[in-house]
Coordinates of C-alpha atoms in Angstrom, one line a residue:
X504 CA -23.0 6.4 -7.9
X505 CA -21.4 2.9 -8.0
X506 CA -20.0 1.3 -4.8
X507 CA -17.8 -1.4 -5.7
X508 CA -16.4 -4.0 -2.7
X509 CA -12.8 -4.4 -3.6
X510 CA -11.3 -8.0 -3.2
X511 CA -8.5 -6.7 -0.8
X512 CA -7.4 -5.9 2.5
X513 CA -7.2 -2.3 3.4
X514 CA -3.7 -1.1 4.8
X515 CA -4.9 1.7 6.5
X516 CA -8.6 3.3 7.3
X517 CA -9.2 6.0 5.3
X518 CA -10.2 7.3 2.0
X519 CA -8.1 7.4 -1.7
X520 CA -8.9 9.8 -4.3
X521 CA -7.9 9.8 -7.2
X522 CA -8.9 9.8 -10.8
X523 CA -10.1 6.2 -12.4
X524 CA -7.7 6.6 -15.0
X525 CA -4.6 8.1 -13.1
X526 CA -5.0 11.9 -14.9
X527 CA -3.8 14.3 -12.6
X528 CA -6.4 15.5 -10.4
X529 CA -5.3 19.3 -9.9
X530 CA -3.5 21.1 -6.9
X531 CA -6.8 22.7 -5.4
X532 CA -7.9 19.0 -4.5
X533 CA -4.9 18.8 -1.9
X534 CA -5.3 22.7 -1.0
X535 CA -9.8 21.4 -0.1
X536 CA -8.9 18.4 1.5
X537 CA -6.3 19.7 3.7
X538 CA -8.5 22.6 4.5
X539 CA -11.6 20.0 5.5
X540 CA -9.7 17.3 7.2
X541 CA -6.6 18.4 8.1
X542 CA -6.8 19.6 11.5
X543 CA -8.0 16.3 12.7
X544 CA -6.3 13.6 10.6
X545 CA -3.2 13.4 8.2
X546 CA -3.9 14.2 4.4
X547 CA -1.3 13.0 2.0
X548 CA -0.8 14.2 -1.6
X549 CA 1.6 12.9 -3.8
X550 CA 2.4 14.1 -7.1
X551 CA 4.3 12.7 -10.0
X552 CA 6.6 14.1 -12.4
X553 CA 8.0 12.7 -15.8
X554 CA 10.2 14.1 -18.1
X555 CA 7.9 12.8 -21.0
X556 CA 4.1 13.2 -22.3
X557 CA 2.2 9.5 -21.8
X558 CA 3.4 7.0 -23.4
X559 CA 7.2 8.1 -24.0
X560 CA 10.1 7.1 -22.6
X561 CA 11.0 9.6 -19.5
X562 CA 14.0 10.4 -18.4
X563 CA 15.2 12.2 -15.1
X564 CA 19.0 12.4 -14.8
X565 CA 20.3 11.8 -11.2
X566 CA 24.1 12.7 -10.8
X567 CA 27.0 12.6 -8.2
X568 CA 30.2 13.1 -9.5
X569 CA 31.0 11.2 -12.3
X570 CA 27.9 8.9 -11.8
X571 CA 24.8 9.3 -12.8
X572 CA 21.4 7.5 -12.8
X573 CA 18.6 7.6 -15.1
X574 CA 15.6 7.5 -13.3
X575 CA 12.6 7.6 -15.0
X576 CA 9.9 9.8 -12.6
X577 CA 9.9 11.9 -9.1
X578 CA 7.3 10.9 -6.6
X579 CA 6.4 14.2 -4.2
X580 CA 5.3 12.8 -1.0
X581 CA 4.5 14.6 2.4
X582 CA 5.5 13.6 6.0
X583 CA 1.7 11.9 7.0
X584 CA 2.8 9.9 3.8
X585 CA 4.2 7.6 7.3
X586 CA 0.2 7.6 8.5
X587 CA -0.6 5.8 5.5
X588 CA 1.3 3.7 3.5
X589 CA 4.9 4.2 3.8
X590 CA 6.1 2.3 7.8
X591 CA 9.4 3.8 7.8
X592 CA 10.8 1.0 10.5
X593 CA 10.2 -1.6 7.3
X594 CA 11.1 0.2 4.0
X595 CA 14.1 2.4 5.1
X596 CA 17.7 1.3 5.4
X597 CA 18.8 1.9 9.0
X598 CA 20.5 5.6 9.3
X599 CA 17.9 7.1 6.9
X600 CA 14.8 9.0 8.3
X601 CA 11.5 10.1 6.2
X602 CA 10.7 14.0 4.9
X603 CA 9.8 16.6 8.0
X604 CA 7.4 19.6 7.2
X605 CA 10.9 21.8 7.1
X606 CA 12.6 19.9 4.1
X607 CA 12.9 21.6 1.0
X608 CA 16.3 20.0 -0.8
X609 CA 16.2 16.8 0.5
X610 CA 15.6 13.5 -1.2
X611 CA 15.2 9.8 -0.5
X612 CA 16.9 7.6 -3.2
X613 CA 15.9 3.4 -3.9
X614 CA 19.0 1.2 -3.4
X615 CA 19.6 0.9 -7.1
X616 CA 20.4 4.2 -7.4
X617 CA 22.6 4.4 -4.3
X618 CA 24.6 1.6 -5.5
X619 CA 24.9 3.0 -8.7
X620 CA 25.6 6.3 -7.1
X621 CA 28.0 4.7 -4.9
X622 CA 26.0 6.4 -1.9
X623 CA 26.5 3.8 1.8
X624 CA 24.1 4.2 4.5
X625 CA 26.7 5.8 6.5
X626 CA 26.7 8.7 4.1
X627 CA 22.9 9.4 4.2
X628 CA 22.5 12.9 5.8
X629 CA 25.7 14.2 4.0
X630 CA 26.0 12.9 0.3
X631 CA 24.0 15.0 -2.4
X632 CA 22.5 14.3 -5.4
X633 CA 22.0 16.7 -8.3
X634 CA 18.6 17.0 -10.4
X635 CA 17.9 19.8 -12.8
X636 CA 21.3 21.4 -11.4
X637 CA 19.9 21.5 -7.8
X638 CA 21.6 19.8 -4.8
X639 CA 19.7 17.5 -2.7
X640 CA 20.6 15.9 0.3
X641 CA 20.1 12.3 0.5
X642 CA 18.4 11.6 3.7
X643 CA 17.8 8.1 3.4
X644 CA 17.9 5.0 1.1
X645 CA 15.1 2.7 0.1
X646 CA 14.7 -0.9 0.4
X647 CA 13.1 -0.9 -2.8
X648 CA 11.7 -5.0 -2.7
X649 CA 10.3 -4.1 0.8
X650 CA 8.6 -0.7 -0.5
X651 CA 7.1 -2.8 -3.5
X652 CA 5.2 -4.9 -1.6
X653 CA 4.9 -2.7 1.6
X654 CA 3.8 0.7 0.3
X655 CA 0.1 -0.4 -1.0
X656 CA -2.7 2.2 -1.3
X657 CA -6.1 1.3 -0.7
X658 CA -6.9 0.2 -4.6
X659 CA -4.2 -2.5 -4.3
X660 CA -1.5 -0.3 -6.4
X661 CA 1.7 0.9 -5.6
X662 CA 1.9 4.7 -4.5
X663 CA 5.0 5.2 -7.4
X664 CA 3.7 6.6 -10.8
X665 CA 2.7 4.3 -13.2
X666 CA 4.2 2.7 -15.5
X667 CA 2.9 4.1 -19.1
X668 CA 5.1 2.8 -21.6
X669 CA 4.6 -1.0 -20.1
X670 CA 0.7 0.0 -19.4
X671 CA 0.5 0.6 -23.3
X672 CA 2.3 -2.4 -24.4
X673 CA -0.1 -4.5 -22.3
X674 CA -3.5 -2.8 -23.8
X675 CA -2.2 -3.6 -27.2
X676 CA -1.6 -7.1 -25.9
X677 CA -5.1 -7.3 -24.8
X678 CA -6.6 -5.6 -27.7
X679 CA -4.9 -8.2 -30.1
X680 CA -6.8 -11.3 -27.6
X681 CA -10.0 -9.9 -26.8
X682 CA -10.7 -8.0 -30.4
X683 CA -14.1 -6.7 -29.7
X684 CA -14.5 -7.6 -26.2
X685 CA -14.6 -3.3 -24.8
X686 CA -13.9 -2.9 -21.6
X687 CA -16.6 -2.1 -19.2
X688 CA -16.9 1.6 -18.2
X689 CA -17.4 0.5 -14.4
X690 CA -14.7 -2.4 -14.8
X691 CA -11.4 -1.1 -12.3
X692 CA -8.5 -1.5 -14.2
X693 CA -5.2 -2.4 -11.9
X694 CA -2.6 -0.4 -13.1
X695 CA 1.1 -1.2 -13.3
X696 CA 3.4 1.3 -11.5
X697 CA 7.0 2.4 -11.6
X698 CA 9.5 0.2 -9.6
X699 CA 11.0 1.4 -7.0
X700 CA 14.6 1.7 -8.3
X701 CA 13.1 3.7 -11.2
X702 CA 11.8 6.4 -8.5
X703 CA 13.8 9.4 -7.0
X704 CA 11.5 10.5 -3.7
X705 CA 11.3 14.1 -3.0
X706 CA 9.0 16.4 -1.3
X707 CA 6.0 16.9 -2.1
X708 CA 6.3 20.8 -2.5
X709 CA 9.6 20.6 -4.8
X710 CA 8.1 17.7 -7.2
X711 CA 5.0 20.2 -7.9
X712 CA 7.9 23.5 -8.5
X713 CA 9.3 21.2 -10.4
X714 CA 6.4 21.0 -12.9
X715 CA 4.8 17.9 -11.2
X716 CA 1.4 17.1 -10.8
X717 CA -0.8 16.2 -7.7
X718 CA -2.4 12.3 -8.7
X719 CA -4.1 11.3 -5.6
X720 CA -4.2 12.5 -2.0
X721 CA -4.7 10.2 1.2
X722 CA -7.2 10.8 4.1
X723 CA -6.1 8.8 7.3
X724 CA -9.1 8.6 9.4
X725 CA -8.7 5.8 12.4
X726 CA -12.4 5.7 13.3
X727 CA -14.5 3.1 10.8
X728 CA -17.4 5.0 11.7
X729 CA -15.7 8.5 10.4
X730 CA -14.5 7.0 7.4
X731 CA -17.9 6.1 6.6
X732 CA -19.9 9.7 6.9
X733 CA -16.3 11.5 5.4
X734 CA -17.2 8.8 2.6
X735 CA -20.8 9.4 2.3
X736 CA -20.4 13.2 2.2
X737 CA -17.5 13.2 -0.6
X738 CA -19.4 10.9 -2.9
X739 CA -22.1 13.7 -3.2
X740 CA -19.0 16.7 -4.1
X741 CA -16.2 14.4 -5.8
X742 CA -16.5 13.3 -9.2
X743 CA -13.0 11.3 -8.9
X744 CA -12.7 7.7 -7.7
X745 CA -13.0 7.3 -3.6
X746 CA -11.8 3.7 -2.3
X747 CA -12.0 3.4 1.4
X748 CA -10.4 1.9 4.2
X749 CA -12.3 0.5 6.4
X750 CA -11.2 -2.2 9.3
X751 CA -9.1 -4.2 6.7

């Protein structure tokens, strides 16, 4: 087991998993990790969904009336995403509010797409959306610079999906320069994610009915100390990649 000291500051204490590669990690990981931790601190899955196998362009239509915006991927996140990376006070437009354990048709839209879907903060709460011919209720708009550099994980990255298609174009690039030179198996790749404005923000729950898949899930756990023996005893069961927060 390797233990690498990342050369960043932690935005929250607590533990990542995910897989080193960004392969979906399967739905029983959130199901385990809710069932071990989540009667004392908040776990946070998110799950991603794109229209298109790796590598292709993806397209998710977003309508309302005669507009419509083509996003490319749906991010599922929970309400304790709030514990962990997403400070609601910073990266939402004033008006809008964050997804509550009772939302099922609701969505949270990046101001791209609320310009383009000519939706104004004083709409939020009653202006829908429609994705796969379902109605969602917009309940709040996204200051998508702010979420780009707020909304950090613990490896560094942005919690949006990533960005295959621009990923791909960059390994060719680096193929052409290094020729040879192989990666290391233990080397951490950063990978590039989605912007914002590409992203519509659902629930959790509908993202994976949708066909989504669970990527990562998020353990905040406030003591240091706990973080450390939560750390110690999922390195011995997980074979995904752990990063922990730990005082910064």
């Amino acid at each position: 087991t390797n233990r690498i000291k990342l050369p960043k500051t932690s935005p929250y204490n607590g533990i990542l998993i995910r897989d080193k590669t960004w392969a979906p990690i399967g739905e029983p990981t959130s199901r385990v990790m809710s069932n071990e931790f989540g009667d004392r601190y908040a776990v946070a899955p998110r799950a991603w969904y794109t229209s298109a196998k790796v590598g292709e362009q993806s397209f998710i239509d977003v309508s309302r009336g005669l507009n419509t915006y083509a996003a490319t991927a749906m991010v599922g996140l929970t309400p304790q995403e709030t514990q962990v990376t997403v400070d609601v006070e910073k990266v939402l437009k004033p008006g809008g509010r964050w997804f509550r354990d009772d939302d099922s048709l609701v969505c949270v839209v990046p101001d791209g797409m609320a310009k383009k879907l000519e939706i104004s903060p004083e709409q939020v709460g009653t202006a829908t959306v429609s994705v796969f011919g379902t109605r969602l209720r917009v309940i709040g708009i996204i200051k998508s610079n702010k979420f780009k550099n707020q909304a950090r994980d613990l490896d560094g990255e942005s919690i949006t999906p990533v960005d295959y298609l621009l990923m791909q174009e960059q390994q060719a690039q680096q193929q052409q320069q290094q020729r040879g030179q192989k990666m290391s198996e233990d080397e951490l790749r950063e990978y590039i994610h989605l912007a914002p404005d590409s992203v519509l923000f659902c629930p959790y729950d509908f993202v994976i009915n949708a066909g989504g898949q669970l990527q990562s899930v998020a353990i905040a756990i406030p003591d240091a100390k706990e973080v450390r023996t939560s750390l110690d005893n999922l390195m011995q069961r997980v074979e995904l990649n752990l990063y922990a927060g730990i005082d910064g």
